Short mmCIF file of C-alpha atoms in Angstrom, two decimals:
data_model
loop_
_atom_site.label_atom_id
_atom_site.label_comp_id
_atom_site.label_asym_id
_atom_site.label_seq_id
_atom_site.Cartn_x
_atom_site.Cartn_y
_atom_site.Cartn_z
CA MET D 328 41.33 132.11 182.28
CA LYS D 329 40.65 134.08 185.53
CA TYR D 330 37.41 133.94 187.49
CA LYS D 331 35.65 137.08 188.77
CA VAL D 332 33.24 136.88 191.80
CA PRO D 333 29.67 137.93 190.93
CA GLU D 334 28.66 141.43 191.98
CA ILE D 335 26.00 140.30 194.44
CA SER D 336 28.38 138.06 196.34
CA ARG D 337 31.07 140.70 196.58
CA ASN D 338 28.73 143.45 197.84
CA GLY D 339 26.20 141.35 199.70
CA TYR D 340 28.64 139.30 201.74
CA GLY D 341 31.60 141.54 202.19
CA ILE D 342 34.09 139.45 200.15
CA LEU D 343 37.11 141.41 199.07
CA ASP D 344 37.84 141.36 195.29
CA PHE D 345 41.52 142.36 195.29
CA SER D 346 42.57 138.75 194.80
CA SER D 347 39.68 137.55 192.66
CA ASP D 348 41.54 138.21 189.37
CA GLU D 349 44.54 136.27 190.51
CA GLU D 350 42.89 133.02 191.55
CA ASP D 351 42.57 130.12 189.17
CA ILE D 352 39.03 128.85 188.53
CA ASP D 353 40.45 125.37 188.27
CA ASN D 354 40.51 125.41 192.18
CA PRO D 355 36.81 125.08 193.17
CA VAL D 356 37.60 124.13 196.82
CA ARG D 357 39.08 127.55 197.38
CA LEU D 358 36.03 129.26 195.87
CA LYS D 359 33.58 127.30 197.98
CA SER D 360 35.47 128.05 201.23
CA ILE D 361 35.23 131.73 200.46
CA LEU D 362 31.48 131.53 199.81
CA LYS D 363 30.87 129.54 202.99
CA SER D 364 32.73 132.09 205.11
CA SER D 365 30.07 134.65 204.26
CA SER D 366 27.49 132.77 206.38
CA ARG D 367 29.19 133.73 209.64
CA PRO D 368 27.21 136.30 211.76
CA THR D 369 28.13 139.85 211.21
CA THR D 370 29.05 142.23 213.99
CA LYS D 371 27.84 145.74 214.44
CA THR D 372 29.47 148.09 212.05
CA SER D 373 30.53 151.51 213.11
CA ALA D 374 29.78 154.59 211.11
CA SER D 375 33.37 154.83 209.89
CA GLU D 376 33.38 151.18 208.89
CA LYS D 377 30.08 151.69 207.13
CA ARG D 378 31.56 154.49 205.14
CA TYR D 379 34.56 152.33 204.34
CA ILE D 380 32.36 149.52 203.17
CA ASP D 381 30.14 151.89 201.18
CA GLY D 382 33.14 153.47 199.59
CA ASP D 383 35.20 150.39 198.89
CA TYR D 384 32.70 147.54 198.70
CA GLY D 385 29.42 149.18 197.64
CA LYS D 386 26.20 149.97 199.44
CA LEU D 387 24.66 147.94 202.28
CA ASP D 388 22.29 145.20 201.34
CA GLU D 389 18.69 145.05 202.65
CA LEU D 390 19.52 143.14 205.79
CA GLU D 391 22.14 145.65 206.84
CA TYR D 392 19.85 148.48 205.99
CA PHE D 393 17.18 146.91 208.12
CA GLN D 394 19.51 146.50 211.07
CA ASP D 395 20.55 150.15 210.86
CA ASN D 396 17.02 151.46 210.79
CA PHE D 397 15.42 149.09 213.20
CA ARG D 398 17.62 148.60 216.17
CA ASP D 399 14.88 146.88 218.03
CA SER D 400 14.91 143.20 218.71
CA VAL D 401 15.10 140.97 215.65
CA ASP D 402 13.89 137.46 215.10
CA TYR D 403 17.09 135.69 214.25
CA ASN D 404 15.44 132.44 213.50
CA VAL D 405 13.56 133.97 210.64
CA LEU D 406 16.66 135.81 209.56
CA ASN D 407 18.83 132.70 209.58
CA SER D 408 16.29 130.78 207.60
CA SER D 409 16.18 133.52 205.00
CA PHE D 410 19.95 133.73 204.78
CA THR D 411 20.32 129.98 204.47
CA ARG D 412 17.96 129.91 201.48
CA SER D 413 19.81 132.81 199.84
CA THR D 414 23.18 131.15 200.34
CA SER D 415 21.99 127.83 198.91
CA VAL D 416 20.68 129.51 195.80
CA GLN D 417 23.93 131.36 195.31
CA LEU D 418 26.03 128.19 195.75
CA ASP D 419 23.99 126.35 193.14
CA SER D 420 24.52 129.22 190.72
CA VAL D 421 28.29 129.16 191.32
CA ASP D 422 28.45 125.40 190.70
CA ASP D 423 26.58 125.81 187.47
CA GLU D 424 28.86 128.59 186.34
CA LEU D 425 31.91 126.63 187.42
CA GLU D 426 30.72 123.61 185.52
CA ALA D 427 30.05 125.75 182.44
CA ILE D 428 33.46 127.32 182.77
CA GLN D 429 35.07 123.91 183.18
CA LYS D 430 33.23 122.69 180.09
CA THR D 431 34.37 125.75 178.19
CA ILE D 432 37.91 125.23 179.39
CA SER D 433 37.72 121.54 178.55
CA ASN D 434 36.40 122.38 175.08
CA MET D 435 39.11 124.96 174.67
CA GLN D 436 41.70 122.46 175.86
CA LEU D 437 40.36 119.90 173.41
CA GLN D 438 40.35 122.50 170.67
CA SER D 439 43.86 123.61 171.66
CA LYS D 440 44.99 119.99 171.73
CA ALA D 441 43.42 119.41 168.33
CA GLU D 442 45.05 122.54 166.97
CA THR D 443 48.35 121.52 168.55
CA GLU D 444 48.06 118.04 167.07
CA LYS D 445 47.15 119.55 163.70
CA LEU D 446 50.09 121.93 163.92
CA ALA D 447 52.33 119.01 164.88
CA GLN D 448 50.97 116.97 161.98
CA ASP D 449 51.41 119.89 159.59
CA PHE D 450 54.91 120.48 160.90
CA GLU D 451 55.70 116.78 160.59
CA LYS D 452 54.30 116.78 157.09
CA ARG D 453 56.27 119.89 156.11
CA ASN D 454 59.37 118.54 157.82
CA LYS D 455 58.97 115.21 156.01
CA SER D 456 58.39 117.00 152.70
CA LEU D 457 61.43 119.19 153.33
CA TRP D 458 63.62 116.19 154.10
CA ASN D 459 62.24 114.39 151.07
CA ASP D 460 63.19 117.39 148.94
CA ILE D 461 66.63 117.52 150.54
CA GLU D 462 67.15 113.80 150.02
CA LEU D 463 65.91 114.12 146.44
CA SER D 464 68.31 117.02 145.81
CA ILE D 465 71.17 115.05 147.36
CA SER D 466 70.21 112.02 145.28
CA ASN D 467 70.05 114.09 142.08
CA ALA D 468 73.36 115.77 142.91
CA GLN D 469 74.91 112.38 143.58
CA LYS D 470 73.53 111.01 140.32
CA GLU D 471 74.87 114.07 138.43
CA ALA D 472 78.25 113.67 140.12
CA ASP D 473 78.26 109.96 139.24
CA ARG D 474 77.30 110.79 135.65
CA GLU D 475 80.05 113.41 135.35
CA TYR D 476 82.56 111.02 136.90
CA GLN D 477 81.56 108.28 134.46
CA GLU D 478 81.84 110.72 131.55
CA GLN D 479 85.27 111.79 132.78
CA GLN D 480 86.26 108.15 133.09
CA ARG D 481 85.03 107.43 129.57
CA ALA D 482 86.79 110.54 128.23
CA GLU D 483 89.99 109.53 130.01
CA GLU D 484 89.73 106.00 128.63
CA ILE D 485 89.18 107.40 125.12
CA ARG D 486 92.15 109.77 125.53
CA ILE D 487 94.38 106.95 126.76
CA ARG D 488 93.24 104.73 123.89
CA ILE D 489 93.91 107.49 121.34
CA GLU D 490 97.35 108.14 122.85
CA GLN D 491 98.11 104.44 122.75
CA GLU D 492 96.99 104.23 119.13
CA LYS D 493 99.09 107.27 118.23
CA ASP D 494 102.06 105.85 120.07
CA GLU D 495 101.64 102.52 118.33
CA LYS D 496 101.30 104.27 114.99
CA ARG D 497 104.45 106.30 115.67
CA LYS D 498 106.31 103.14 116.60
CA GLN D 499 105.16 101.44 113.42
CA GLU D 500 106.18 104.47 111.34
CA VAL D 501 109.59 104.61 113.03
CA LYS D 502 110.01 100.88 112.48
CA LYS D 503 109.00 101.25 108.85
CA GLN D 504 111.40 104.16 108.35
CA GLU D 505 114.19 102.20 110.01
CA GLU D 506 113.53 99.23 107.73
CA GLU D 507 113.44 101.47 104.66
CA LEU D 508 116.64 103.19 105.76
CA LYS D 509 118.26 99.83 106.34
CA GLN D 510 117.24 98.66 102.88
CA GLN D 511 118.49 101.90 101.34
CA LYS D 512 121.82 101.54 103.13
CA GLN D 513 122.16 97.95 101.96
CA GLN D 514 121.25 98.95 98.43
CA ARG D 515 123.59 101.93 98.58
CA SER D 516 126.36 99.74 99.92
CA ARG D 517 125.97 97.25 97.08
CA GLN D 518 125.83 100.11 94.59
CA LEU D 519 128.96 101.71 96.01
CA GLU D 520 130.82 98.42 95.91
CA LEU D 521 130.03 98.05 92.23
CA GLU D 522 130.83 101.67 91.49
CA LYS D 523 134.04 101.58 93.51
CA ALA D 524 135.17 98.46 91.65
CA GLU D 525 134.53 100.28 88.41
CA ALA D 526 136.24 103.42 89.71
CA ASP D 527 139.27 101.42 90.80
CA LYS D 528 139.72 100.24 87.24
CA GLN D 529 139.74 103.81 86.03
CA LYS D 530 141.89 105.07 88.92
CA PHE D 531 145.01 103.30 87.72
CA GLY D 532 144.68 104.52 84.17
CA LEU D 533 142.77 101.62 82.61
CA ILE D 534 140.56 104.31 81.15
CA SER D 535 142.67 107.41 81.09
CA ALA D 536 141.42 110.95 81.56
CA LYS D 537 142.70 111.83 78.10
CA ASN D 538 140.61 109.11 76.49
CA ASP D 539 137.54 110.37 78.34
CA TYR D 540 138.22 113.90 77.25
CA ASP D 541 138.68 112.88 73.62
CA HIS D 542 135.52 110.76 73.68
CA TRP D 543 133.22 113.49 74.93
CA TYR D 544 134.83 116.27 72.94
CA ASN D 545 134.46 114.30 69.71
CA LEU D 546 130.81 113.54 70.49
CA ILE D 547 130.01 117.26 70.42
CA LEU D 548 132.05 117.74 67.27
CA ASN D 549 129.99 114.99 65.66
CA ILE D 550 126.73 116.71 66.63
CA LYS D 551 128.06 119.97 65.29
CA ARG D 552 129.12 118.42 61.97
CA SER D 553 126.22 116.03 61.30
CA VAL D 554 123.14 117.04 63.27
CA LEU D 555 123.09 120.82 63.19
CA PRO D 556 123.47 121.10 59.40
CA GLN D 557 120.50 118.77 58.83
CA VAL D 558 118.26 120.99 60.93
CA ALA D 559 119.57 124.17 59.33
CA GLU D 560 118.96 122.83 55.82
CA ASN D 561 115.36 121.74 56.47
CA PRO D 562 113.06 124.79 56.94
CA ALA D 563 110.23 122.75 58.49
CA ILE D 564 112.48 121.06 61.05
CA LYS D 565 114.31 124.33 61.71
CA LYS D 566 111.01 126.13 62.35
CA ALA D 567 109.80 123.40 64.71
CA CYS D 568 113.13 123.35 66.56
CA SER D 569 113.10 127.14 66.91
CA ALA D 570 109.58 127.03 68.38
CA SER D 571 110.64 124.33 70.86
CA LYS D 572 113.79 126.29 71.68
CA ARG D 573 111.71 129.33 72.66
CA LYS D 574 109.70 127.12 75.04
CA ILE D 575 112.75 125.60 76.73
CA THR D 576 115.08 128.59 77.18
CA PRO D 577 113.04 130.70 79.66
CA LYS D 578 112.07 127.71 81.79
CA ILE D 579 115.65 126.95 82.83
CA GLY D 580 115.97 130.39 84.35
CA GLN D 581 112.76 129.82 86.34
CA LEU D 582 114.06 126.77 88.22
CA THR D 583 114.06 126.94 92.01
CA ASN D 584 114.28 124.35 94.77
CA SER D 585 110.49 124.38 95.18
CA ILE D 586 108.77 121.03 94.69
CA SER D 587 105.93 122.51 92.69
CA GLN D 588 108.19 124.71 90.54
CA THR D 589 110.67 121.94 89.75
CA SER D 590 107.88 119.46 89.02
CA ARG D 591 106.09 121.87 86.69
CA ILE D 592 109.19 122.83 84.72
CA THR D 593 110.42 119.22 84.49
CA ASN D 594 107.09 118.06 83.07
CA GLU D 595 106.93 120.98 80.62
CA VAL D 596 110.48 120.39 79.34
CA ASN D 597 109.76 116.67 79.10
CA ASP D 598 106.69 117.36 76.94
CA VAL D 599 108.69 119.62 74.59
CA LEU D 600 111.42 116.99 74.16
CA ASN D 601 108.87 114.24 73.53
CA GLU D 602 107.34 115.98 70.49
CA PRO D 603 110.20 115.31 67.98
CA LYS D 604 111.01 112.02 69.68
CA ARG D 605 107.50 110.66 69.04
CA LEU D 606 107.37 112.02 65.50
CA HIS D 607 110.86 111.17 64.23
CA GLY D 608 112.51 108.88 66.79
CA GLU D 609 115.27 109.30 69.36
CA GLN D 610 118.02 109.42 66.70
CA SER D 611 116.31 112.13 64.69
CA PRO D 612 118.23 115.40 64.11
CA ALA D 613 115.40 117.46 65.63
CA TYR D 614 115.47 115.48 68.90
CA LEU D 615 119.29 115.58 69.19
CA TRP D 616 119.25 119.27 68.30
CA LEU D 617 116.86 119.98 71.22
CA LEU D 618 118.99 117.89 73.62
CA ASN D 619 122.04 119.88 72.55
CA HIS D 620 120.20 123.18 73.02
CA LEU D 621 118.92 122.16 76.48
CA SER D 622 122.48 121.21 77.50
CA LYS D 623 123.81 124.61 76.45
CA CYS D 624 121.01 126.36 78.41
CA LEU D 625 121.88 124.39 81.55
CA ILE D 626 125.60 125.19 81.27
CA ARG D 627 124.92 128.90 80.71
CA GLN D 628 122.78 128.90 83.84
CA ALA D 629 125.61 127.20 85.77
CA GLU D 630 128.14 129.77 84.54
CA ALA D 631 125.94 132.73 85.47
CA GLU D 632 124.02 131.64 88.58
CA VAL D 633 125.85 128.71 90.18
CA SER D 634 129.20 130.50 90.13
CA ALA D 635 127.56 133.26 92.22
CA LYS D 636 125.42 131.02 94.46
CA ILE D 637 126.47 127.39 94.70
CA THR D 638 123.13 126.10 96.06
CA THR D 639 121.38 126.90 92.75
CA ALA D 640 123.17 123.89 91.26
CA PHE D 641 120.88 121.42 93.05
CA PRO D 642 117.56 122.15 91.24
CA LEU D 643 119.41 122.08 87.88
CA ALA D 644 120.89 118.69 88.79
CA ARG D 645 117.50 117.36 89.91
CA LEU D 646 115.96 118.38 86.56
CA VAL D 647 118.73 116.61 84.61
CA VAL D 648 118.59 113.35 86.60
CA SER D 649 114.77 113.29 86.46
CA LEU D 650 114.82 113.59 82.65
CA VAL D 651 117.68 111.09 82.19
CA VAL D 652 116.14 108.28 84.30
CA GLY D 653 112.78 109.09 82.72
CA ASP D 654 112.15 109.43 78.99
CA HIS D 655 115.46 110.96 77.86
CA PRO D 656 118.55 108.87 78.74
CA GLN D 657 120.41 110.34 75.71
CA LEU D 658 120.49 113.69 77.48
CA ALA D 659 123.26 112.30 79.72
CA ASP D 660 125.66 111.78 76.79
CA VAL D 661 124.91 115.08 75.09
CA LEU D 662 125.17 117.05 78.35
CA MET D 663 128.40 115.30 79.38
CA GLY D 664 129.90 116.14 75.98
CA ARG D 665 128.86 119.77 76.38
CA LEU D 666 130.29 119.92 79.92
CA VAL D 667 133.68 118.55 78.82
CA LYS D 668 133.83 120.81 75.77
CA LYS D 669 133.02 123.87 77.89
CA ALA D 670 135.16 122.85 80.89
CA CYS D 671 137.88 120.25 80.40
CA TRP D 672 138.17 120.10 84.21
CA ILE D 673 135.04 117.93 84.36
CA VAL D 674 137.15 114.87 83.37
CA PRO D 675 139.51 116.40 84.76
CA PHE D 676 142.03 116.85 82.00
CA TYR D 677 143.97 119.87 80.79
CA PRO D 678 144.90 119.40 77.12
CA ARG D 679 148.20 120.52 75.70
CA LYS D 680 148.36 122.91 72.82
CA SER D 681 148.60 121.05 69.56
CA GLU D 682 151.28 121.76 67.01
CA GLY D 683 150.08 124.48 64.67
CA GLU D 684 147.05 125.33 66.88
CA THR D 685 146.41 129.05 67.27
CA ASP D 686 146.15 130.68 70.68
CA GLU D 687 142.53 131.60 70.01
CA ALA D 688 141.62 128.01 69.11
CA TYR D 689 143.48 126.63 72.12
CA ASN D 690 141.87 129.07 74.56
CA LYS D 691 138.48 128.09 73.21
CA ARG D 692 139.32 124.40 73.60
CA VAL D 693 140.18 124.82 77.30
CA GLY D 694 137.03 126.87 77.92
CA ARG D 695 138.23 130.47 77.89
CA LYS D 696 135.83 133.03 76.48
CA ASN D 697 138.44 135.38 75.05
CA SER D 698 141.86 136.78 75.73
CA GLU D 699 140.42 139.56 77.90
CA GLU D 700 138.97 137.17 80.50
CA THR D 701 141.05 137.16 83.69
CA THR D 702 142.16 134.03 85.51
CA VAL D 703 139.82 134.80 88.43
CA GLN D 704 136.83 135.16 86.09
CA TYR D 705 137.78 131.98 84.27
CA ASN D 706 138.17 130.00 87.52
CA ASP D 707 134.80 131.28 88.79
CA ARG D 708 133.05 130.10 85.62
CA MET D 709 134.79 126.73 85.77
CA GLY D 710 133.77 126.46 89.45
CA GLY D 711 130.11 127.06 88.55
CA ILE D 712 130.14 124.40 85.81
CA ALA D 713 131.96 121.92 88.09
CA ALA D 714 129.46 122.59 90.91
CA PHE D 715 126.62 121.73 88.49
CA TYR D 716 128.36 118.46 87.57
CA PHE D 717 129.12 117.59 91.23
CA ALA D 718 125.46 118.28 92.12
CA ILE D 719 124.39 115.74 89.47
CA LEU D 720 126.72 113.11 91.00
CA GLN D 721 125.33 113.59 94.53
CA THR D 722 121.62 113.57 93.54
CA ARG D 723 119.86 110.77 95.43
CA LEU D 724 118.20 108.22 93.17
CA THR D 725 114.87 107.85 94.96
CA ALA D 726 111.37 108.39 93.64
CA ASN D 727 110.57 110.99 96.29
CA ASN D 728 113.65 113.06 95.37
CA LEU D 729 112.97 113.21 91.62
CA VAL D 730 110.22 114.18 89.20
CA LEU D 731 109.67 110.89 87.40
CA THR D 732 107.92 111.11 84.04
CA THR D 733 107.54 107.32 84.06
CA PRO D 734 106.94 105.20 87.20
CA ALA D 735 109.98 103.32 88.54
CA GLN D 736 111.18 101.54 91.66
CA ASP D 737 114.17 102.97 93.52
CA ALA D 738 116.19 99.84 92.77
CA ASP D 739 115.67 100.34 89.01
CA LEU D 740 116.76 103.97 88.95
CA ILE D 741 120.49 103.23 89.28
CA ASN D 742 120.32 101.04 86.18
CA ARG D 743 118.70 103.86 84.22
CA LEU D 744 121.43 106.36 85.09
CA PRO D 745 124.58 106.21 82.88
CA VAL D 746 127.93 105.58 84.57
CA HIS D 747 129.33 109.06 83.99
CA PHE D 748 126.51 110.58 86.07
CA ARG D 749 126.73 108.12 88.97
CA PHE D 750 128.18 108.90 92.38
CA SER D 751 131.20 106.60 91.78
CA GLN D 752 132.58 109.27 89.43
CA SER D 753 133.36 111.38 92.52
CA TRP D 754 136.17 108.95 93.41
CA THR D 755 137.46 109.00 89.82
CA TRP D 756 137.37 112.79 89.57
CA LEU D 757 139.22 113.39 92.86
CA SER D 758 141.89 110.80 92.10
CA HIS D 759 142.56 112.43 88.70
CA ALA D 760 142.48 115.97 90.14
CA LEU D 761 145.20 115.15 92.70
CA ARG D 762 147.64 113.76 90.13
CA PRO D 763 150.48 116.11 89.23
CA PRO D 764 150.72 118.44 87.56
CA LEU D 765 147.02 119.41 87.90
CA PRO D 766 147.27 120.69 91.52
CA THR D 767 149.86 123.21 90.36
CA LEU D 768 147.28 124.81 88.05
CA SER D 769 145.28 127.63 89.65
CA THR D 770 141.90 126.18 88.67
CA ILE D 771 142.24 122.89 90.59
CA PRO D 772 142.33 124.39 94.15
CA GLN D 773 139.08 126.24 93.43
CA LEU D 774 137.47 123.07 92.05
CA LEU D 775 138.70 121.06 95.06
CA ALA D 776 137.07 123.54 97.45
CA THR D 777 133.85 123.30 95.41
CA PHE D 778 134.11 119.49 95.46
CA PHE D 779 134.28 119.41 99.27
CA GLU D 780 131.42 121.90 99.65
CA ILE D 781 129.07 119.79 97.51
CA LEU D 782 130.42 116.22 97.62
CA GLY D 783 132.61 116.21 100.75
CA GLU D 784 130.15 114.71 103.25
CA PRO D 785 128.57 112.14 100.85
CA TYR D 786 132.10 111.17 99.72
CA LYS D 787 133.26 110.61 103.30
CA GLN D 788 130.18 108.57 104.23
CA ALA D 789 130.29 106.45 101.08
CA TYR D 790 133.97 105.51 101.08
CA GLY D 791 134.63 105.46 104.82
CA LYS D 792 138.24 104.70 105.74
CA GLN D 793 139.47 105.13 102.18
CA ALA D 794 137.99 108.63 102.09
CA VAL D 795 139.63 109.44 105.43
CA LYS D 796 143.01 108.44 104.00
CA VAL D 797 142.53 110.71 100.99
CA LEU D 798 141.48 113.65 103.20
CA GLN D 799 144.45 113.11 105.51
CA LEU D 800 146.77 113.07 102.49
CA ILE D 801 145.36 116.37 101.20
CA LYS D 802 145.66 117.97 104.64
CA SER D 803 149.29 116.85 104.95
CA LYS D 804 150.14 118.37 101.55
CA ILE D 805 148.06 121.53 101.82
CA GLY D 806 150.89 123.44 103.48
CA ASP D 807 153.44 122.43 100.86
CA GLU D 808 153.62 125.46 98.58
CA SER D 809 155.49 123.54 95.91
CA SER D 810 152.52 121.18 95.50
CA TRP D 811 150.00 123.91 94.67
CA ALA D 812 149.59 126.86 92.38
CA LYS D 813 151.25 130.01 93.70
CA ASN D 814 148.39 132.35 92.82
CA SER D 815 145.59 130.37 94.53
CA GLU D 816 146.07 131.31 98.20
CA ALA D 817 142.39 132.14 98.74
CA ASN D 818 141.21 128.72 97.54
CA ILE D 819 143.96 126.94 99.51
CA THR D 820 142.66 128.70 102.62
CA ARG D 821 139.10 127.53 101.79
CA ILE D 822 140.34 123.94 101.59
CA LYS D 823 142.18 124.27 104.92
CA LEU D 824 139.06 125.57 106.68
CA LEU D 825 136.92 122.77 105.26
CA LEU D 826 139.42 120.10 106.34
CA ASP D 827 139.65 121.67 109.81
CA LYS D 828 135.86 121.35 110.11
CA TRP D 829 136.08 117.71 109.07
CA GLN D 830 138.85 117.00 111.61
CA THR D 831 136.77 118.50 114.45
CA GLY D 832 133.84 116.24 113.59
CA GLN D 833 131.79 118.81 111.69
CA SER D 834 130.14 118.18 108.35
CA LEU D 835 132.20 118.94 105.26
CA SER D 836 129.15 119.88 103.21
CA SER D 837 126.14 122.00 104.05
CA THR D 838 122.63 120.65 103.46
CA ASP D 839 121.40 123.98 102.09
CA GLY D 840 119.60 123.48 98.79
CA ARG D 841 119.83 119.69 98.77
CA LEU D 842 116.32 119.08 100.08
CA TRP D 843 112.98 119.97 98.59
CA GLU D 844 111.24 123.13 99.68
CA ASN D 845 107.46 123.44 99.82
#
């Protein structure tokens, strides 16, 4: 704060005021020296100086006015005494004002200091609050980060544990499957040993093909002579059989490789067959009549569908094996008789014409429809029937591959299946088919090609080195025209291609149609 000299001092004592605004009131020594300098005697002032003073410093005071008007002698003692008193009064007034100013300044300084301290305290408080908020935010962020990290760690631990459990489960499943496969192989090996021993007996003619043919052919003749007339002569049984016949016939044509479709049809056919069996017994004419009718339906389907598309033989075979190992084992005998009567190649055996037998009767006995049927048509039909029979032989005897009407263990299924429908018959059939003069007949090359397409790979796996020897023998003879029928070039070519695949390590048989479809 700047100090301004009072008006009376500036005008009365000639003190200049050009520097009064610039001097600090906190310097009282300087102020007092200025005031004391005004007590020095004044000199006579010229008219020009007077005007200067009047113009710049104000009018003359009373003493100066007195000196100008009364130039006579003056009593300086009186004058000095008067001036001294005036100066003392003025100095006391300045000290009082200075003291008041200093008090005001001191109060202002105290107030400023208090305000400064308050501002500093407020700033410190705000600064502390700000840092507390920052530290709290950092702490919360750190806690959130720690929480997220812990959650991630827990999630990772859970994921690792789940993966380990899955991996362990997969290992257990693989181990279980390997053990089951090992057991199946051991069981299959024992089964093949028994079947091969039995097939070896038949291979050397202990049970000749002719005897087999006669046995099955006569079985059907017996049904025709004794069973069918009993049903025809009894109206009640005939009516019941006709109703059951209408239920069975359309279902055979509906068979596909679908699990649900095959299961449904198998159960429905099983129920129809069980009706006369429960009422009259398994030797009743009505029951045998239905088994005979079902066999004829299956063979007609094989002639029509399987001859055109070989994979359709597998669902038919699965239906037959499911019924035979279930509630209807007699179906195996009736169906085998029907197969041999319709196609003598199932044994295989080609009968000679009997003395006195007509051409029509002989053609019917070897499976020809009529004299107008060509050799190609006949061979195609025989191929379809043979494919159906081969599909039965290769059907796996496991619970998950069949529609079982009664529960059974896999080990028990082989005992429920008659010998003529077991896989060992594949060895017997091929050994008979390769004996002269059958290969020189045009039907055998077609049936051999069908055999390899359906049974080739299972045959090779089951009989190992022995199967390899047989295949090598066929391949060595396939180019010998004198060993085969002259009008079967197409089927000979099929056999060559299949054996070439086998020799290059490829599978002889396709898996199409063998497995269930959802």
